[in-house]
Amino acid sequence: QVQLQESGPGLVKPSQTLSLTCTVSGDSISTNDYYWSWIRQHPEGGLEWIGYISHSGTTYYIPSLKSRVDISIELSKNQFSLNLTSVTAADTAIYYCARDSGYSPDYWGQGTRVTVSS
Amino acid sequence: QSTLTQPRSVSASPGQSVTISCTGTIYDVGGHNYVSWHRQYPGKAPKLIIYAVNKRPSGVPDRFSGSKAGTTASLTISGLQFDDEADYYCSSYIFRSTSVIFGGGTSLTVL
């Protein structure tokens, strides 16, 4: 059974960088069958796809965040990470990592709540 | 388009069927069969229940079915149970930008 677990600070100051890590168990992120995604859910409820990365490091990002987002992968640790720079209150959300099968996100982490506030 | 269009809420009684729609464009829902549905209970992570328009992951009962006509995908839940009360989100690939878009979510109430 694939499991994903997000980790990182729950509070980030405005203008700073939000950094989260997703640790994957039950599957190897080195396989070329999947993409590894970050998705967020704002307090009002909607889901927003942020981007994903392949095992080879190829990345795709939502255009509206592309200038501030970086997703990286650490194969040896079976982890991938999200960096979001210059955060504002609008970046306050629950952040999920997920495995993407090529059809859809198919396994989700439990999510981690991040608040942007001074 | 920032999100796919879903009704904000639907309701039905136990044992009945309900259908939730998800409307997009020719660039997402209407352009391929990479449409999925996810169920989310309050305070929990979403869970995939339908992928590739009408395929069910292992363990998802056949009370859940998906379909698509043109730029609108649909999720039908038959034999409603109280446990089906949750939020449901559709998602689709946008191939021209290699990205994923979600619907705004539909809250299902089982009366």
Short mmCIF file of C-alpha atoms in Angstrom, two decimals:
data_model
loop_
_atom_site.label_atom_id
_atom_site.label_comp_id
_atom_site.label_asym_id
_atom_site.label_seq_id
_atom_site.Cartn_x
_atom_site.Cartn_y
_atom_site.Cartn_z
CA GLN A 1 0.00 0.00 0.00
CA VAL A 2 1.45 3.33 -1.08
CA GLN A 3 1.64 5.95 1.66
CA LEU A 4 2.70 9.57 1.43
CA GLN A 5 3.48 11.85 4.35
CA GLU A 6 4.00 15.60 4.21
CA SER A 7 6.29 17.38 6.64
CA GLY A 8 7.38 20.96 7.18
CA PRO A 9 6.64 24.14 9.11
CA GLY A 10 3.02 24.98 9.81
CA LEU A 11 3.70 28.70 9.99
CA VAL A 12 5.59 30.82 7.47
CA LYS A 13 6.11 34.57 7.53
CA PRO A 14 5.03 36.70 4.56
CA SER A 15 7.68 37.11 1.85
CA GLN A 16 9.55 34.03 3.07
CA THR A 17 9.81 30.60 1.43
CA LEU A 18 7.44 27.75 2.18
CA SER A 19 9.30 24.42 2.15
CA LEU A 20 7.62 21.03 2.43
CA THR A 21 8.84 17.47 1.98
CA CYS A 22 6.86 14.38 1.05
CA THR A 23 8.15 10.99 2.15
CA VAL A 24 6.88 8.03 0.15
CA SER A 25 6.63 4.48 1.46
CA GLY A 26 5.33 1.33 -0.19
CA ASP A 27 6.56 2.42 -3.61
CA SER A 28 9.81 3.61 -5.14
CA ILE A 29 9.77 7.09 -6.64
CA SER A 30 12.60 5.92 -8.91
CA THR A 31 10.18 4.06 -11.17
CA ASN A 32 9.17 5.79 -14.35
CA ASP A 33 5.51 4.93 -14.06
CA TYR A 34 4.38 7.89 -12.00
CA TYR A 35 4.59 11.59 -11.40
CA TRP A 36 4.83 13.03 -7.88
CA SER A 37 2.51 15.94 -7.24
CA TRP A 38 1.78 18.83 -4.92
CA ILE A 39 -1.80 20.01 -4.56
CA ARG A 40 -3.23 22.55 -2.14
CA GLN A 41 -6.64 23.29 -0.68
CA HIS A 42 -7.49 26.81 0.37
CA PRO A 43 -9.61 27.49 3.48
CA GLU A 44 -12.66 28.07 1.29
CA GLY A 45 -12.34 24.51 0.08
CA GLY A 46 -11.25 24.33 -3.56
CA LEU A 47 -8.39 22.11 -4.71
CA GLU A 48 -5.54 23.65 -6.70
CA TRP A 49 -2.91 21.59 -8.51
CA ILE A 50 0.55 23.12 -8.04
CA GLY A 51 2.76 20.87 -10.11
CA TYR A 52 4.52 17.53 -10.37
CA ILE A 53 7.89 15.96 -11.01
CA SER A 54 8.99 12.77 -12.73
CA HIS A 55 11.62 10.36 -11.45
CA SER A 56 14.08 11.96 -13.88
CA GLY A 57 13.45 15.44 -12.49
CA THR A 58 11.21 16.78 -15.26
CA THR A 59 8.80 19.28 -13.75
CA TYR A 60 5.47 20.80 -14.74
CA TYR A 61 3.86 23.67 -12.85
CA ILE A 62 0.57 25.52 -12.91
CA PRO A 63 1.23 28.70 -14.95
CA SER A 64 -0.03 31.06 -12.23
CA LEU A 65 2.61 29.84 -9.74
CA LYS A 66 5.43 28.96 -12.11
CA SER A 67 7.60 31.94 -11.19
CA ARG A 68 7.54 31.06 -7.46
CA VAL A 69 7.51 27.24 -7.40
CA ASP A 70 10.25 24.66 -7.42
CA ILE A 71 9.64 20.93 -7.00
CA SER A 72 12.65 18.69 -6.52
CA ILE A 73 13.19 14.98 -5.99
CA GLU A 74 15.59 13.02 -3.79
CA LEU A 75 15.63 9.46 -5.08
CA SER A 76 17.96 8.12 -2.39
CA LYS A 77 15.55 9.22 0.34
CA ASN A 78 12.37 8.37 -1.58
CA GLN A 79 11.26 11.94 -1.06
CA PHE A 80 10.22 14.93 -3.10
CA SER A 81 9.92 18.53 -2.01
CA LEU A 82 8.09 21.79 -2.65
CA ASN A 83 9.54 25.26 -2.36
CA LEU A 84 7.22 28.23 -2.78
CA THR A 85 8.90 31.62 -2.57
CA SER A 86 7.61 35.09 -1.64
CA VAL A 87 4.53 33.75 0.12
CA THR A 88 1.52 35.86 1.05
CA ALA A 89 -1.64 35.18 3.02
CA ALA A 90 -3.15 33.83 -0.20
CA ASP A 91 -0.80 30.87 0.08
CA THR A 92 -2.38 29.77 3.36
CA ALA A 93 -3.78 26.30 2.65
CA ILE A 94 -3.60 22.60 3.36
CA TYR A 95 -0.83 21.20 1.19
CA TYR A 96 -1.10 17.63 -0.08
CA CYS A 97 1.46 15.51 -1.83
CA ALA A 98 0.13 12.83 -4.13
CA ARG A 99 1.19 10.16 -6.59
CA ASP A 100 -0.05 10.69 -10.13
CA SER A 101 -0.63 7.55 -12.19
CA GLY A 102 -0.69 9.34 -15.50
CA TYR A 103 -4.48 9.40 -15.46
CA SER A 104 -4.96 11.18 -12.13
CA PRO A 105 -3.63 11.71 -8.62
CA ASP A 106 -4.32 8.25 -7.21
CA TYR A 107 -2.78 8.23 -3.73
CA TRP A 108 -2.81 11.29 -1.47
CA GLY A 109 -0.94 12.19 1.68
CA GLN A 110 -2.95 13.23 4.73
CA GLY A 111 -2.10 16.90 4.12
CA THR A 112 -0.31 19.51 6.17
CA ARG A 113 -1.77 22.87 7.10
CA VAL A 114 0.41 25.90 6.34
CA THR A 115 -0.47 29.37 7.57
CA VAL A 116 1.24 32.48 6.25
CA SER A 117 1.28 35.09 8.96
CA SER A 118 3.69 37.41 10.73
CA GLN B 1 -10.56 28.54 -17.10
CA SER B 2 -9.42 28.28 -13.47
CA THR B 3 -11.73 25.46 -12.36
CA LEU B 4 -14.12 22.97 -13.84
CA THR B 5 -17.78 23.74 -13.09
CA GLN B 6 -19.62 21.56 -10.59
CA PRO B 7 -22.88 22.18 -8.72
CA ARG B 8 -22.09 23.41 -5.23
CA SER B 9 -24.41 20.94 -3.58
CA VAL B 10 -26.74 18.04 -4.31
CA SER B 11 -28.93 15.97 -2.04
CA ALA B 12 -30.87 12.72 -2.19
CA SER B 13 -32.33 10.08 0.09
CA PRO B 14 -30.78 6.75 1.05
CA GLY B 15 -31.25 4.13 -1.65
CA GLN B 16 -31.71 6.70 -4.40
CA SER B 17 -29.27 7.66 -7.12
CA VAL B 18 -27.58 10.99 -7.61
CA THR B 19 -25.54 12.40 -10.48
CA ILE B 20 -22.90 15.12 -10.15
CA SER B 21 -21.82 16.99 -13.26
CA CYS B 22 -18.43 18.46 -14.13
CA THR B 23 -18.29 20.86 -17.06
CA GLY B 24 -15.12 21.98 -18.78
CA THR B 25 -13.94 22.84 -22.27
CA ILE B 26 -12.56 21.10 -25.34
CA TYR B 27 -9.09 21.70 -23.88
CA ASP B 28 -9.69 19.61 -20.77
CA VAL B 29 -12.76 17.42 -20.13
CA GLY B 30 -13.83 17.43 -23.75
CA GLY B 31 -10.43 16.71 -25.21
CA HIS B 32 -9.56 13.28 -23.83
CA ASN B 33 -10.53 10.62 -21.28
CA TYR B 34 -8.25 11.72 -18.45
CA VAL B 35 -11.10 12.71 -16.14
CA SER B 36 -11.22 11.58 -12.53
CA TRP B 37 -13.36 11.91 -9.43
CA HIS B 38 -12.23 12.20 -5.82
CA ARG B 39 -14.22 11.91 -2.60
CA GLN B 40 -13.29 13.93 0.48
CA TYR B 41 -14.69 13.56 3.97
CA PRO B 42 -14.41 16.58 6.31
CA GLY B 43 -10.91 16.94 7.68
CA LYS B 44 -9.58 14.10 5.54
CA ALA B 45 -7.55 13.85 2.37
CA PRO B 46 -9.29 13.27 -0.96
CA LYS B 47 -9.49 9.71 -2.25
CA LEU B 48 -9.65 8.64 -5.88
CA ILE B 49 -12.92 6.88 -6.76
CA ILE B 50 -13.05 7.11 -10.58
CA TYR B 51 -10.28 7.58 -13.15
CA ALA B 52 -10.15 7.62 -16.97
CA VAL B 53 -13.81 8.74 -17.02
CA ASN B 54 -15.33 5.43 -15.90
CA LYS B 55 -12.73 3.15 -14.30
CA ARG B 56 -12.85 2.26 -10.61
CA PRO B 57 -9.74 1.68 -8.50
CA SER B 58 -9.62 -1.57 -6.62
CA GLY B 59 -11.94 -1.50 -3.61
CA VAL B 60 -14.35 1.12 -4.91
CA PRO B 61 -17.86 -0.40 -5.13
CA ASP B 62 -19.70 -0.53 -8.43
CA ARG B 63 -22.33 1.82 -6.99
CA PHE B 64 -19.95 4.50 -8.25
CA SER B 65 -19.87 5.04 -12.01
CA GLY B 66 -18.57 7.71 -14.36
CA SER B 67 -19.44 8.89 -17.83
CA LYS B 68 -18.76 11.72 -20.21
CA ALA B 69 -20.61 13.49 -23.01
CA GLY B 70 -18.80 16.25 -24.85
CA THR B 71 -17.32 18.69 -22.36
CA THR B 72 -19.32 17.39 -19.37
CA ALA B 73 -18.32 14.46 -17.20
CA SER B 74 -20.66 12.92 -14.66
CA LEU B 75 -20.37 10.87 -11.50
CA THR B 76 -23.37 8.72 -10.58
CA ILE B 77 -23.76 7.15 -7.17
CA SER B 78 -26.53 4.58 -6.93
CA GLY B 79 -28.01 2.99 -3.81
CA LEU B 80 -27.03 6.01 -1.73
CA GLN B 81 -25.81 5.37 1.79
CA PHE B 82 -25.32 7.83 4.63
CA ASP B 83 -21.59 7.14 4.36
CA ASP B 84 -21.61 8.68 0.86
CA GLU B 85 -22.17 12.12 2.38
CA ALA B 86 -18.96 13.97 1.45
CA ASP B 87 -17.47 16.47 -0.97
CA TYR B 88 -16.78 15.25 -4.50
CA TYR B 89 -14.23 16.81 -6.84
CA CYS B 90 -13.62 16.12 -10.51
CA SER B 91 -10.21 16.61 -12.11
CA SER B 92 -8.88 16.65 -15.66
CA TYR B 93 -5.63 17.02 -17.49
CA ILE B 94 -5.01 20.01 -19.71
CA PHE B 95 -2.64 18.63 -22.29
CA ARG B 96 -1.75 21.90 -23.95
CA SER B 97 -0.23 23.15 -20.69
CA THR B 98 0.65 19.77 -19.14
CA SER B 99 -1.25 20.61 -16.00
CA VAL B 100 -4.20 19.42 -13.96
CA ILE B 101 -7.40 21.28 -13.19
CA PHE B 102 -9.97 20.51 -10.50
CA GLY B 103 -13.64 21.24 -10.20
CA GLY B 104 -14.90 23.52 -7.46
CA GLY B 105 -16.35 20.58 -5.55
CA THR B 106 -19.88 19.35 -4.83
CA SER B 107 -21.20 18.74 -1.36
CA LEU B 108 -23.45 15.65 -1.29
CA THR B 109 -26.05 15.45 1.46
CA VAL B 110 -27.85 12.19 2.10
CA LEU B 111 -31.13 13.18 3.73
#
